[in-house]
Short mmCIF file of C-alpha atoms in Angstrom, two decimals:
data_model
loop_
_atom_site.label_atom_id
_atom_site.label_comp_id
_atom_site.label_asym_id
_atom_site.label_seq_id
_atom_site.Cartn_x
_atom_site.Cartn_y
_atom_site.Cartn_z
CA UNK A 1 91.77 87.24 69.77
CA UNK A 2 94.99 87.85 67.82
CA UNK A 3 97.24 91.28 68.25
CA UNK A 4 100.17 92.59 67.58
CA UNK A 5 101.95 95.48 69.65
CA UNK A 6 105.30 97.00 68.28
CA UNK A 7 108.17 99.13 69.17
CA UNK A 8 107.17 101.51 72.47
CA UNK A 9 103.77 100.36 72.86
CA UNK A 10 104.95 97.18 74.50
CA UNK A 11 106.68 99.18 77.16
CA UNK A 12 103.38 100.55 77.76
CA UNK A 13 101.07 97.90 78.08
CA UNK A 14 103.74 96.08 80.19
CA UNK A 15 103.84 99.25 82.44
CA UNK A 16 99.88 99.20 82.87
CA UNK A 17 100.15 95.38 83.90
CA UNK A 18 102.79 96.35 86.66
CA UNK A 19 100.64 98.52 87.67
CA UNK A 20 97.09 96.56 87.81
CA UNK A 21 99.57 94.08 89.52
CA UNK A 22 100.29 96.49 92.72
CA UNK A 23 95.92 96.12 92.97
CA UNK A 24 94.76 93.33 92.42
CA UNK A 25 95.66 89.70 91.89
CA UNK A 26 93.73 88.52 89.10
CA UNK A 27 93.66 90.18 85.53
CA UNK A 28 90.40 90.35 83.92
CA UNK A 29 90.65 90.64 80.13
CA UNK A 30 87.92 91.57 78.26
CA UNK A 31 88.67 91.34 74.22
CA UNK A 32 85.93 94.02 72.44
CA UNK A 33 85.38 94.82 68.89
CA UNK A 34 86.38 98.14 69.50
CA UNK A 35 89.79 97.24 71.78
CA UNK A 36 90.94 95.63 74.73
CA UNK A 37 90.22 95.69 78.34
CA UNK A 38 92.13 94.70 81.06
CA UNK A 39 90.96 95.60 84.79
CA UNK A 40 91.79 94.41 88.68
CA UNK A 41 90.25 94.77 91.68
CA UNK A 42 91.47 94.26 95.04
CA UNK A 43 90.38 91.33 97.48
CA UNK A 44 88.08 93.51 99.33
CA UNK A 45 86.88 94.82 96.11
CA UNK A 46 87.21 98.28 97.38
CA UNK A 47 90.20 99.30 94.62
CA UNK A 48 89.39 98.95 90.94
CA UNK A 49 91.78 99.36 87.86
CA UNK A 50 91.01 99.25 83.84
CA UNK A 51 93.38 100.00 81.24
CA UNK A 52 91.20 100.52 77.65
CA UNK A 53 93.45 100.03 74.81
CA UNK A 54 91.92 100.58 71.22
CA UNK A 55 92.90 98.79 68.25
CA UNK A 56 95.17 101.74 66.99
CA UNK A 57 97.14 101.43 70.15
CA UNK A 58 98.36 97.54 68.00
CA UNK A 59 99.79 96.98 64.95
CA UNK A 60 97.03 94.26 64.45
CA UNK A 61 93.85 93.43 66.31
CA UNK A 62 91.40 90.65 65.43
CA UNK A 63 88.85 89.58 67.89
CA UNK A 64 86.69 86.76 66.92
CA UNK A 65 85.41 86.49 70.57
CA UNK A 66 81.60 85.73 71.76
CA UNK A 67 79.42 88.59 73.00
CA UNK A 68 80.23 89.32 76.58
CA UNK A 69 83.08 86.53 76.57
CA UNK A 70 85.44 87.89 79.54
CA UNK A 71 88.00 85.46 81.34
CA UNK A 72 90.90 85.80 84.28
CA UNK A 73 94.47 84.78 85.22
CA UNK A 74 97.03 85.63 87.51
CA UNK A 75 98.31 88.99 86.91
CA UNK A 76 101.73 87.36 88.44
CA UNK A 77 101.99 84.79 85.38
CA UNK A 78 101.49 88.41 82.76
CA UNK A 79 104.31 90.08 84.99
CA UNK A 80 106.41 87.74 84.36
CA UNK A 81 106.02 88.04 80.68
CA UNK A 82 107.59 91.33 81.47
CA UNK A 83 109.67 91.44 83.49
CA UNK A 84 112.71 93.84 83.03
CA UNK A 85 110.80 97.01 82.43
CA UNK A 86 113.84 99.05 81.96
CA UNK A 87 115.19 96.72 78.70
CA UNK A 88 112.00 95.99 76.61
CA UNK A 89 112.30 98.72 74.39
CA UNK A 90 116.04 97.75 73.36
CA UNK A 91 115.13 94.12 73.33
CA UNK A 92 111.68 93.04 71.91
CA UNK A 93 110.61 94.62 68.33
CA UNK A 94 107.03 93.37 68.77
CA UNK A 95 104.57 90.91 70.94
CA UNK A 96 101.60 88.82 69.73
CA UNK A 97 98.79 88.29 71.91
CA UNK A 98 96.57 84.93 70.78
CA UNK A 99 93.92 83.80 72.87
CA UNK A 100 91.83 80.40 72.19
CA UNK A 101 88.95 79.86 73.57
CA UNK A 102 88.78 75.76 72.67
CA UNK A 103 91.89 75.39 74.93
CA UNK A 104 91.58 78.37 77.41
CA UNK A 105 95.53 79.45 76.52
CA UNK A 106 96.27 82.80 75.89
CA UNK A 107 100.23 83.18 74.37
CA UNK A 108 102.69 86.18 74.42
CA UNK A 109 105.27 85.94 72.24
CA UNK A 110 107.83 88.54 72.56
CA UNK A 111 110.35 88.57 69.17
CA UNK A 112 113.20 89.87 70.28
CA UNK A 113 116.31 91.27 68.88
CA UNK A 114 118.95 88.66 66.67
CA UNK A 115 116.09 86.30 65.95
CA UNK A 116 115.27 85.33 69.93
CA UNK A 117 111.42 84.33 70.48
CA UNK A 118 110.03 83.94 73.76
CA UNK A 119 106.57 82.36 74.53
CA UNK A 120 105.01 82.22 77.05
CA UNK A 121 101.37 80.11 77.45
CA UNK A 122 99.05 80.88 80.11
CA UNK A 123 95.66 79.40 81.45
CA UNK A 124 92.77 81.03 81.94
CA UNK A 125 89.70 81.00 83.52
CA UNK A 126 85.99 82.49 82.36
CA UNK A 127 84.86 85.18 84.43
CA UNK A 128 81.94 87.54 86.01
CA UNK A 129 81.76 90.55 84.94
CA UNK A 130 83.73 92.98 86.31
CA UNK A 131 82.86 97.10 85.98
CA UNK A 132 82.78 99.66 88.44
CA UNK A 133 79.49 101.81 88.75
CA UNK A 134 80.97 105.26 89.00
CA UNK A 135 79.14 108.84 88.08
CA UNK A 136 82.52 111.18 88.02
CA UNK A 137 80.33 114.36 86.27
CA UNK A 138 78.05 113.91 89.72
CA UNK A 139 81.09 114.50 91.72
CA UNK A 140 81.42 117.91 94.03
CA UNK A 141 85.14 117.92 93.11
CA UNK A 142 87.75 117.38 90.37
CA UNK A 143 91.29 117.92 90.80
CA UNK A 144 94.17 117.60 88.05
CA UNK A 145 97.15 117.61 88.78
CA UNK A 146 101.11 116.69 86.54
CA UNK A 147 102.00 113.39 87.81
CA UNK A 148 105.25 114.87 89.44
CA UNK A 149 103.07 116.73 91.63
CA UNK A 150 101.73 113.91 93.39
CA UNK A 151 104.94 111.29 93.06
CA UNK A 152 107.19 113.72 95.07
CA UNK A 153 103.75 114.28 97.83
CA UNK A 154 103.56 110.33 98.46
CA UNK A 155 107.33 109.85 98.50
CA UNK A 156 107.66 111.02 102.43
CA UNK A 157 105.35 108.51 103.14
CA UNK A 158 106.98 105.19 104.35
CA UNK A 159 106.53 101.81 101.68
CA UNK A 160 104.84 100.41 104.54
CA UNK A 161 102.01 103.01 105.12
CA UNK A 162 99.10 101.56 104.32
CA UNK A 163 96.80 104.37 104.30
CA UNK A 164 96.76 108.30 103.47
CA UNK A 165 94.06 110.76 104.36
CA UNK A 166 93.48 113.70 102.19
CA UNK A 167 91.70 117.18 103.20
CA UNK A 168 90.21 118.97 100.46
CA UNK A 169 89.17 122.64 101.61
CA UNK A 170 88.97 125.67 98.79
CA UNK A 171 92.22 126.59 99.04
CA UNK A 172 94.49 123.84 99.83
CA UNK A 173 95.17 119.77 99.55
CA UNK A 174 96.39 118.10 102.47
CA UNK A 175 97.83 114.41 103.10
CA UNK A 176 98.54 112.77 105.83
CA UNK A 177 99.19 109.44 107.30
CA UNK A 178 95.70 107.77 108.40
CA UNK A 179 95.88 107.12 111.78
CA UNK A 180 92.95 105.19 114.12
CA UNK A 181 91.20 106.98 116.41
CA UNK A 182 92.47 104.31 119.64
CA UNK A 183 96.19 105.41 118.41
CA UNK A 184 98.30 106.78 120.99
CA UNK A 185 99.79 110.09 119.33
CA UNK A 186 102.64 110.50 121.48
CA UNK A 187 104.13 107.30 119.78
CA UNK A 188 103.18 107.53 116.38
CA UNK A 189 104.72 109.90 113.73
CA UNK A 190 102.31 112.31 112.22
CA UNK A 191 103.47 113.24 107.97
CA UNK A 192 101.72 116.09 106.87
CA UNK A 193 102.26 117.77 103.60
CA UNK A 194 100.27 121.03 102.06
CA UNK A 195 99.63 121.91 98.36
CA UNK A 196 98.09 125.19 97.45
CA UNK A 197 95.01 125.12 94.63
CA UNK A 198 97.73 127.29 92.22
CA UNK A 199 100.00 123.69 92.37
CA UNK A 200 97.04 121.72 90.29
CA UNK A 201 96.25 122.43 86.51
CA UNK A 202 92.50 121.99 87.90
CA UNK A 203 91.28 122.78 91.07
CA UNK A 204 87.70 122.69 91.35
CA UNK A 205 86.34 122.59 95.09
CA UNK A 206 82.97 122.60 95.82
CA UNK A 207 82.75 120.92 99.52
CA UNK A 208 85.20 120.53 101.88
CA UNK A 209 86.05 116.87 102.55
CA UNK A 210 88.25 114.48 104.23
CA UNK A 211 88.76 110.85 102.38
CA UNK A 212 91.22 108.07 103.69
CA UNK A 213 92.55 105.63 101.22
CA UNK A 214 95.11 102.95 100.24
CA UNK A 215 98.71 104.33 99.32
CA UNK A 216 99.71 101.15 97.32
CA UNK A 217 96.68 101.54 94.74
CA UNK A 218 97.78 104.83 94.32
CA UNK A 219 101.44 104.74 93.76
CA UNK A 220 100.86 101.78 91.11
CA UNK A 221 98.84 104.68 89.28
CA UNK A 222 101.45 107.54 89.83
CA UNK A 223 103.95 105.00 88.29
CA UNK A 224 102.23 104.61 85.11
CA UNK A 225 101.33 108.43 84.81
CA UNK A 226 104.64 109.59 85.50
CA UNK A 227 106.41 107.19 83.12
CA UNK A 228 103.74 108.24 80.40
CA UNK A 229 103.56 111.84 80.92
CA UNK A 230 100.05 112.25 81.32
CA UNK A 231 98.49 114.08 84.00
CA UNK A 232 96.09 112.59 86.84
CA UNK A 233 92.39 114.10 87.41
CA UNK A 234 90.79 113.15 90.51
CA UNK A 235 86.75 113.18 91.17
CA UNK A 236 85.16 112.76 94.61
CA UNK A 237 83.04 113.80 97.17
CA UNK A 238 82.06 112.33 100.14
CA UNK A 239 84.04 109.80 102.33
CA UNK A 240 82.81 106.25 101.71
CA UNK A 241 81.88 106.88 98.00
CA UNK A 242 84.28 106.13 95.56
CA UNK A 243 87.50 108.37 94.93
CA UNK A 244 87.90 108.45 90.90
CA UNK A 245 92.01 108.57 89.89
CA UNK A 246 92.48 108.59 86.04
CA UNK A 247 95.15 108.92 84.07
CA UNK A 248 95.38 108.00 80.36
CA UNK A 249 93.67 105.14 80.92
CA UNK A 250 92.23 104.93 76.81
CA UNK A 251 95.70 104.04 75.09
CA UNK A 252 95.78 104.81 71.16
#
């Protein structure tokens, strides 16, 4: 695989790897003939990312890669690539991507302002497939929401907070820290915000429900929809089948 991403778009692909990195600790890349995949999942496998990014999201995108060739590394080591989030876009004027598959290295190199080239060579693995099974048009309920909406709800939960419960009824969102049934109340703080159905762009409720699920997997998502401006639809139903949070994930 050989690709080029200029100008904003590196800001943008670095943003989705910060935010695969807050799920998982691996990053699965999957080069395709028509674009490039790059997914996480969490160690209990019960949190799953993918960022889709089609070949005019780069300025050039060869593939040359086998059917079905898919391989892994440490979504730490891409971090690092980039790493000052704030400065890319005033710094580097493009990145290559290069991948060989006789020496299992795939190379960033960022060119950056006044001549400066960084590169960076990482190892990588081959891996399983990795693809969650997920019907969201079987799904009782969809909710869509501005980004905004939902950074300001999870901000008055602590960093620490683990888990968040939210109550879907026909009129109204609620969340709420998760707390165990053995808890004693009297010592733990209960956060409870409300959001009315006229607060979402779509708000389509067709059973009542109450799902509990990680903050952190969330936030990295908010973080990437808020910086991008694009809005987040939710599909679910019932509690112990997958919860469905998308957000621009197919990058042009």
């Amino acid at each position: 695989m050989d690709c080029v991403v200029t100008a904003g778009n590196v800001k943008v692909l670095a943003k989705a790897i910060h935010s695969l990195s807050k799920i998982g600790e691996e990053l699965y890349l999957e080069p395709l003939p028509d674009g490039l995949a790059l997914r996480t999942v969490n160690s209990s496998r019960s949190a799953y990312a993918c960022f889709f990014f089609s070949p005019l999201f780069f300025q050039k995108f060869v593939t040359t890669a086998t059917t079905n060739f898919r391989c892994k590394t440490p979504v730490k080591s891409v971090q690092a690539v980039f790493r000052s989030l704030s400065s890319l876009d005033r710094t580097v004027e493009r990145c290559e991507i290069q991948m060989s598959t006789q020496c299992n290295t795939l190379t960033f190199t960022l060119h950056c302002k006044h001549g400066l080239k960084k590169t960076h060579n990482l190892s990588f693995s081959d891996s399983e497939s990795l693809q969650a099974i997920f019907d969201k048009d079987s799904c009782a309920n969809q909710l869509r929401a501005q980004p905004r909406l939902l950074v300001d709800t999870v901000v008055h939960f602590p960093p620490s907070l683990e888990e968040v419960t939210m109550s879907v009824s026909d009129a109204r969102v609620r969340f709420r820290n998760h707390m165990e049934e053995e808890a004693e109340l009297g010592r733990t703080m209960l956060t409870e915000l409300c959001l009315s159905a006229e607060e979402f762009d779509l708000f389509t409720v067709n059973q009542s429900v109450d799902i509990t699920f990680c903050l952190k997997e969330l936030r990295g998502l908010m973080a990437f929809a808020e910086s991008s401006g694009l809005p987040v639809c939710v599909h679910f139903d019932l509690p112990g089948r997958y919860c469905l949070p998308a957000s621009g994930v197919q990058c042009e």
